[in-house]
Coordinates of C-alpha atoms and ligand atoms in Angstrom, one line a residue:
M1 CA 5.3 -4.4 27.9
K2 CA 7.1 -7.0 25.8
V3 CA 7.8 -5.8 22.3
G4 CA 8.8 -8.0 19.4
I5 CA 10.7 -6.7 16.3
V6 CA 10.7 -8.9 13.1
G7 CA 13.4 -7.6 10.8
A8 CA 16.6 -6.7 12.6
G9 CA 18.1 -4.6 9.8
M10 CA 18.7 -0.9 10.0
V11 CA 15.1 0.2 10.8
G12 CA 14.3 -2.7 13.2
S13 CA 17.5 -2.3 15.1
A14 CA 17.1 1.6 15.3
A15 CA 13.6 1.0 16.7
G16 CA 15.0 -1.5 19.2
S17 CA 17.6 0.9 20.3
A18 CA 15.1 3.8 20.7
L19 CA 12.8 1.6 22.6
A20 CA 15.5 0.4 24.9
L21 CA 17.0 3.9 25.6
R22 CA 13.6 5.4 26.3
G23 CA 12.6 2.6 28.6
V24 CA 9.4 2.1 26.7
A25 CA 9.5 -1.7 26.8
S26 CA 10.3 -4.1 29.6
Q27 CA 11.5 -6.8 27.2
I28 CA 12.6 -6.5 23.5
V29 CA 12.9 -9.6 21.3
L30 CA 14.6 -9.3 17.8
V31 CA 13.8 -11.9 15.2
D32 CA 15.3 -12.1 11.7
R33 CA 15.7 -14.6 8.9
N34 CA 19.3 -13.9 9.4
A35 CA 19.6 -15.2 13.0
A36 CA 23.3 -14.1 13.4
L37 CA 22.2 -10.6 12.6
A38 CA 19.5 -10.6 15.2
V39 CA 21.9 -11.9 17.8
A40 CA 24.5 -9.2 17.0
Q41 CA 22.0 -6.4 16.9
A42 CA 20.4 -7.5 20.2
E43 CA 23.9 -7.7 21.9
D44 CA 24.8 -4.2 20.5
I45 CA 21.6 -2.7 21.7
A46 CA 21.9 -4.4 25.1
H47 CA 25.3 -2.9 25.7
G48 CA 23.7 0.5 25.9
V49 CA 21.1 -0.7 28.6
P50 CA 23.4 -0.1 31.6
F51 CA 23.4 3.6 30.7
G52 CA 19.6 3.9 30.7
P53 CA 16.4 2.3 32.0
A54 CA 16.3 -1.4 32.9
V55 CA 15.1 -3.5 29.9
S56 CA 15.9 -7.0 28.7
V57 CA 17.0 -7.2 25.0
C58 CA 17.5 -10.5 23.2
A59 CA 17.3 -12.2 19.9
G60 CA 14.9 -15.1 19.4
D61 CA 12.6 -17.2 17.3
Y62 CA 9.0 -16.5 16.6
A63 CA 8.0 -18.6 19.6
D64 CA 9.8 -16.1 21.8
L65 CA 7.3 -13.4 20.8
E66 CA 4.7 -15.1 23.0
G67 CA 3.0 -12.5 25.2
A68 CA 4.2 -9.5 23.1
G69 CA 1.8 -6.5 23.3
V70 CA 3.2 -5.0 20.1
V71 CA 5.2 -6.6 17.3
I72 CA 7.0 -4.2 14.9
I73 CA 7.4 -5.6 11.4
A74 CA 10.4 -4.1 9.7
A75 CA 11.3 -7.1 7.6
G76 CA 11.8 -6.8 3.8
V77 CA 14.0 -7.4 0.9
A78 CA 16.1 -4.8 -0.9
Q79 CA 15.5 -3.7 -4.5
K80 CA 17.7 -5.6 -7.0
P81 CA 19.4 -3.4 -9.6
G82 CA 16.9 -2.8 -12.4
E83 CA 14.0 -4.4 -10.5
S84 CA 10.6 -2.7 -10.9
R85 CA 8.7 -1.4 -7.9
L86 CA 6.0 -3.9 -8.6
S87 CA 8.3 -6.9 -8.5
L88 CA 9.9 -5.6 -5.3
L89 CA 6.4 -5.3 -3.9
S90 CA 5.5 -8.8 -4.8
R91 CA 8.6 -10.2 -3.1
N92 CA 7.8 -8.2 0.0
V93 CA 4.3 -9.5 0.0
A94 CA 5.8 -13.0 0.0
V95 CA 8.0 -12.0 3.0
F96 CA 4.9 -10.7 4.9
A97 CA 2.9 -13.9 4.2
D98 CA 5.5 -15.8 6.2
V99 CA 6.1 -13.2 8.8
V100 CA 2.5 -12.2 9.6
A101 CA 1.4 -15.9 9.9
A102 CA 4.3 -16.7 12.2
V103 CA 3.7 -13.6 14.4
R104 CA -0.1 -14.3 14.6
T105 CA 0.5 -17.9 15.8
A106 CA 3.2 -16.8 18.4
A107 CA 1.5 -13.6 19.7
P108 CA -2.2 -13.7 18.8
D109 CA -3.0 -10.7 21.0
A110 CA -0.3 -8.4 19.6
I111 CA -0.9 -5.2 17.8
L112 CA 1.0 -5.2 14.6
L113 CA 3.1 -2.1 13.9
V114 CA 4.3 -2.1 10.2
A115 CA 7.4 -0.2 9.2
S116 CA 8.4 -1.9 5.9
N117 CA 8.0 0.3 2.8
P118 CA 5.9 1.2 0.9
V119 CA 4.4 1.4 4.4
D120 CA 0.8 2.1 3.4
V121 CA 0.7 -0.8 1.0
M122 CA 2.5 -3.1 3.4
T123 CA 0.0 -2.2 6.2
E124 CA -2.9 -3.1 3.9
V125 CA -1.1 -6.4 3.1
A126 CA -0.6 -7.1 6.8
T127 CA -4.3 -6.2 7.4
R128 CA -5.5 -8.7 4.8
L129 CA -3.0 -11.5 5.8
S130 CA -3.7 -11.2 9.6
G131 CA -7.5 -11.0 9.6
L132 CA -7.1 -8.6 12.5
P133 CA -9.4 -5.6 12.9
S134 CA -7.9 -2.6 11.1
A135 CA -7.5 -0.7 14.4
R136 CA -4.8 -3.3 15.4
V137 CA -2.7 -3.2 12.3
I138 CA -0.9 0.2 12.3
G139 CA 1.6 1.5 9.8
S140 CA 4.1 4.2 10.8
G141 CA 2.6 6.2 7.9
T142 CA 3.3 9.9 8.0
I143 CA 4.4 9.9 11.6
L144 CA 7.8 11.3 10.6
D145 CA 6.5 13.6 7.9
T146 CA 4.2 15.2 10.5
A147 CA 7.0 15.6 13.0
R148 CA 9.1 17.4 10.4
F149 CA 6.2 19.6 9.3
R150 CA 5.7 20.6 13.0
S151 CA 9.3 21.3 13.6
L152 CA 9.8 23.4 10.5
L153 CA 6.7 25.4 11.1
G154 CA 7.7 25.8 14.8
R155 CA 11.2 27.0 13.7
H156 CA 9.7 29.5 11.3
L157 CA 7.2 30.9 13.9
G158 CA 9.6 30.6 17.0
I159 CA 7.3 28.2 18.7
A160 CA 8.1 24.7 20.2
P161 CA 7.0 22.0 17.7
Q162 CA 5.0 20.4 20.5
S163 CA 2.7 23.5 20.4
I164 CA 2.2 23.3 16.7
H165 CA -0.8 21.2 15.6
A166 CA -0.3 20.3 12.0
Y167 CA -0.5 17.0 10.1
V168 CA 0.7 15.4 7.0
M169 CA -2.0 13.2 5.6
G170 CA -2.4 10.5 2.9
E171 CA 0.4 8.4 1.5
H172 CA 3.8 8.3 3.2
G173 CA 5.4 9.3 -0.1
D174 CA 5.3 11.6 -3.1
S175 CA 1.5 12.2 -3.0
E176 CA 1.3 13.1 0.7
V177 CA -0.6 16.2 1.7
L178 CA 0.5 18.9 4.1
A179 CA -2.7 20.1 5.8
W180 CA -1.7 23.8 5.9
S181 CA -5.2 25.2 6.3
A182 CA -5.9 23.2 9.5
A183 CA -2.5 24.1 11.1
R184 CA -2.6 25.8 14.4
A185 CA -0.1 27.4 16.7
G186 CA -1.6 27.0 20.2
S187 CA -5.2 27.4 19.1
V188 CA -4.5 30.2 16.7
S189 CA -4.4 29.7 12.9
I190 CA -0.8 29.8 11.7
A191 CA -1.5 32.6 9.3
A192 CA -2.9 34.8 12.2
F193 CA 0.0 33.9 14.4
A194 CA 2.6 34.5 11.6
A195 CA 1.1 38.0 11.2
Q196 CA 1.2 38.7 14.9
V197 CA 4.9 37.8 15.2
G198 CA 5.9 39.3 11.8
A199 CA 7.0 36.0 10.3
A200 CA 4.6 35.8 7.3
I201 CA 4.2 32.5 5.6
T202 CA 4.9 33.6 2.0
D203 CA 4.8 31.3 -1.0
D204 CA 8.5 31.0 -0.7
V205 CA 8.4 29.9 2.9
R206 CA 5.6 27.5 2.2
A207 CA 7.5 26.0 -0.7
Q208 CA 10.6 25.6 1.5
I209 CA 8.7 23.9 4.3
D210 CA 6.9 21.7 1.8
A211 CA 10.2 20.6 0.2
G212 CA 11.7 20.2 3.7
V213 CA 9.0 17.7 4.5
R214 CA 8.5 16.0 1.2
R215 CA 12.1 15.6 0.1
A216 CA 13.6 14.8 3.5
A217 CA 13.9 11.0 2.8
Y218 CA 15.4 11.6 -0.6
R219 CA 18.1 13.9 0.9
I220 CA 19.1 11.4 3.5
I221 CA 19.2 8.6 1.1
E222 CA 21.5 10.6 -1.1
G223 CA 23.8 11.1 1.8
K224 CA 23.7 7.7 3.6
G225 CA 21.8 5.3 1.4
A226 CA 18.8 4.8 3.7
T227 CA 17.0 6.3 6.7
W228 CA 16.7 4.6 10.1
Y229 CA 17.1 6.8 13.2
G230 CA 14.1 9.1 12.7
I231 CA 11.8 6.2 11.8
G232 CA 13.2 4.2 14.8
A233 CA 12.4 7.0 17.1
G234 CA 8.9 7.4 15.6
L235 CA 8.2 3.7 16.0
A236 CA 9.3 3.9 19.7
R237 CA 6.9 6.8 20.1
I238 CA 4.0 4.8 18.7
V239 CA 4.8 1.9 21.0
Q240 CA 5.0 4.2 24.0
V241 CA 1.6 5.7 23.3
I242 CA 0.1 2.1 23.0
A243 CA 2.0 0.8 26.1
G244 CA 0.9 3.8 28.2
D245 CA -2.7 3.9 26.7
Q246 CA -1.9 7.6 26.2
R247 CA -4.7 8.3 23.7
A248 CA -2.3 10.7 21.9
V249 CA -3.1 12.0 18.4
L250 CA -0.6 10.5 15.9
S251 CA -0.7 10.5 12.1
V252 CA -0.5 6.8 11.4
S253 CA -1.7 4.5 8.6
I254 CA -4.6 2.0 8.9
R255 CA -7.3 0.8 6.6
T256 CA -10.0 3.5 6.8
P257 CA -13.6 3.1 5.7
E258 CA -13.6 6.4 3.7
V259 CA -11.2 9.2 3.0
A260 CA -12.0 12.1 0.7
G261 CA -14.6 10.0 -1.0
V262 CA -12.3 7.0 -1.5
R263 CA -13.6 3.8 0.3
D264 CA -11.5 1.3 2.3
V265 CA -8.1 2.8 1.8
T266 CA -5.0 2.5 3.9
L267 CA -3.2 5.8 4.6
S268 CA -2.6 8.3 7.3
V269 CA -4.9 10.8 9.0
P270 CA -4.5 12.0 12.5
R271 CA -5.8 9.3 14.9
I272 CA -6.2 8.7 18.6
V273 CA -4.0 5.9 19.6
G274 CA -4.2 3.9 22.8
A275 CA -3.9 0.5 24.3
R276 CA -6.4 -1.1 21.9
G277 CA -4.6 0.4 18.9
V278 CA -6.4 3.1 16.9
E279 CA -9.4 4.3 18.9
A280 CA -10.7 7.1 16.7
D281 CA -9.9 9.1 13.5
L282 CA -9.8 12.9 13.2
F283 CA -10.5 14.7 9.9
P284 CA -9.1 18.2 9.9
D285 CA -11.0 20.9 7.9
L286 CA -9.1 21.0 4.6
S287 CA -9.3 23.6 1.8
P288 CA -10.8 22.3 -1.5
P289 CA -7.3 21.9 -3.2
E290 CA -6.0 20.0 -0.1
M291 CA -9.1 17.8 -0.2
Q292 CA -8.5 17.1 -3.9
A293 CA -4.9 16.3 -3.2
L294 CA -6.0 13.9 -0.4
A295 CA -8.4 12.2 -2.8
R296 CA -5.6 11.8 -5.4
S297 CA -3.3 10.3 -2.8
A298 CA -6.0 7.9 -1.6
T299 CA -6.8 6.9 -5.2
I300 CA -3.2 6.2 -6.0
L301 CA -2.9 3.9 -2.9
Q302 CA -6.2 2.2 -3.6
E303 CA -5.2 1.4 -7.2
T304 CA -1.9 -0.1 -6.0
T305 CA -3.6 -2.3 -3.3
A306 CA -6.4 -3.3 -5.7
A307 CA -3.7 -4.8 -7.9
L308 CA -2.3 -7.0 -5.1
A309 CA -2.8 -10.7 -5.5
L310 CA -4.1 -11.4 -2.0
Ligands
ADP1 P1 15.7 -1.6 6.4 O1 16.7 -0.5 6.0 O2 14.3 -1.3 5.8 O3 15.7 -1.9 7.8 P2 17.3 -4.0 5.9 O4 17.6 -4.6 4.7 O5 18.4 -3.3 6.7 O6 16.2 -2.9 5.6 O7 16.5 -4.9 6.9 C1 15.5 -5.8 6.5 C2 15.7 -7.1 7.3 O8 14.6 -8.0 7.1 C3 16.9 -7.9 7.0 O9 17.7 -8.0 8.2 C4 16.4 -9.2 6.5 O10 17.2 -10.3 6.9 C5 15.1 -9.3 7.2 N1 14.2 -10.2 6.5 C6 13.9 -10.4 5.2 N2 13.0 -11.4 5.0 C7 12.6 -11.9 6.2 C8 11.8 -12.9 6.6 N3 11.1 -13.6 5.8 N4 11.7 -13.1 8.0 C9 12.4 -12.4 8.8 N5 13.2 -11.4 8.5 C10 13.4 -11.1 7.2

């Protein structure tokens, strides 16, 4: 599958590198407002190709996205000192107005995969601007938060994260909800399995895992200014699932008719993803407090997107 990446900054280039090294795409095209940056990133990524699967990596213009099955949108502008979140958001909406129109013209059949932050809001923006069905405008959402939740639970219980089924739902951000009550190890509730192996999930353990998931990006930003490798790998995984029509369950963000009583809201729940984009949604059984937290997260997002001038 040909994959386009618009925005060849840290996140876009990390996604390009992960796609190339995993052999997920046959062709990768990087587009950036800064053409020299796109050329340099494509060349750097291409230099790793002889050590892995065959893939062509190049920089290009929007016209070069023709025939792409998926286009990752990782374009955006950085926050200026003292700039409010809202002002930053309106500048990024302007970036998306250009980018989405250009991508739609060049690659009308592509699924859009949104990575720019705040990802749920930008996914809603791309949905409105593109006029595409919501199943084909997918935000990376809580894909990473879920991966981290599964790996921390797996580490505590001594189980491979692949065998832990647990999801982070709602906003990719402060109001996200760890769906503890629906978490399973194999097919067993994590509480029952924890008792069986003598690794009780105490309030302390729960708080540590919660912070490990919720504060991860803050910790990384403190150390290196931004995050890119994890999300790059997560984006490559989403593309792989689409390209292979895998129908895997991923927690990704799309506009959803109703979540926890909130209508038409763009956030993450576990979803079946395949060649046509999101094929179905799953709603794990949540406890009343988790359901309330999800409703709160949905309300926050809906209020933000309602204020968008689009
Ligand atoms: P991140 O860490 O999110 O990847 P960066 O600032 O490293 O952030 O990358 C964002 C990229 O988006 C930059 O390379 C920038 O040139 C690009 N960009 C910004 N606006 C546009 C636009 N209108 N069209 C294409 N690319 C854009």
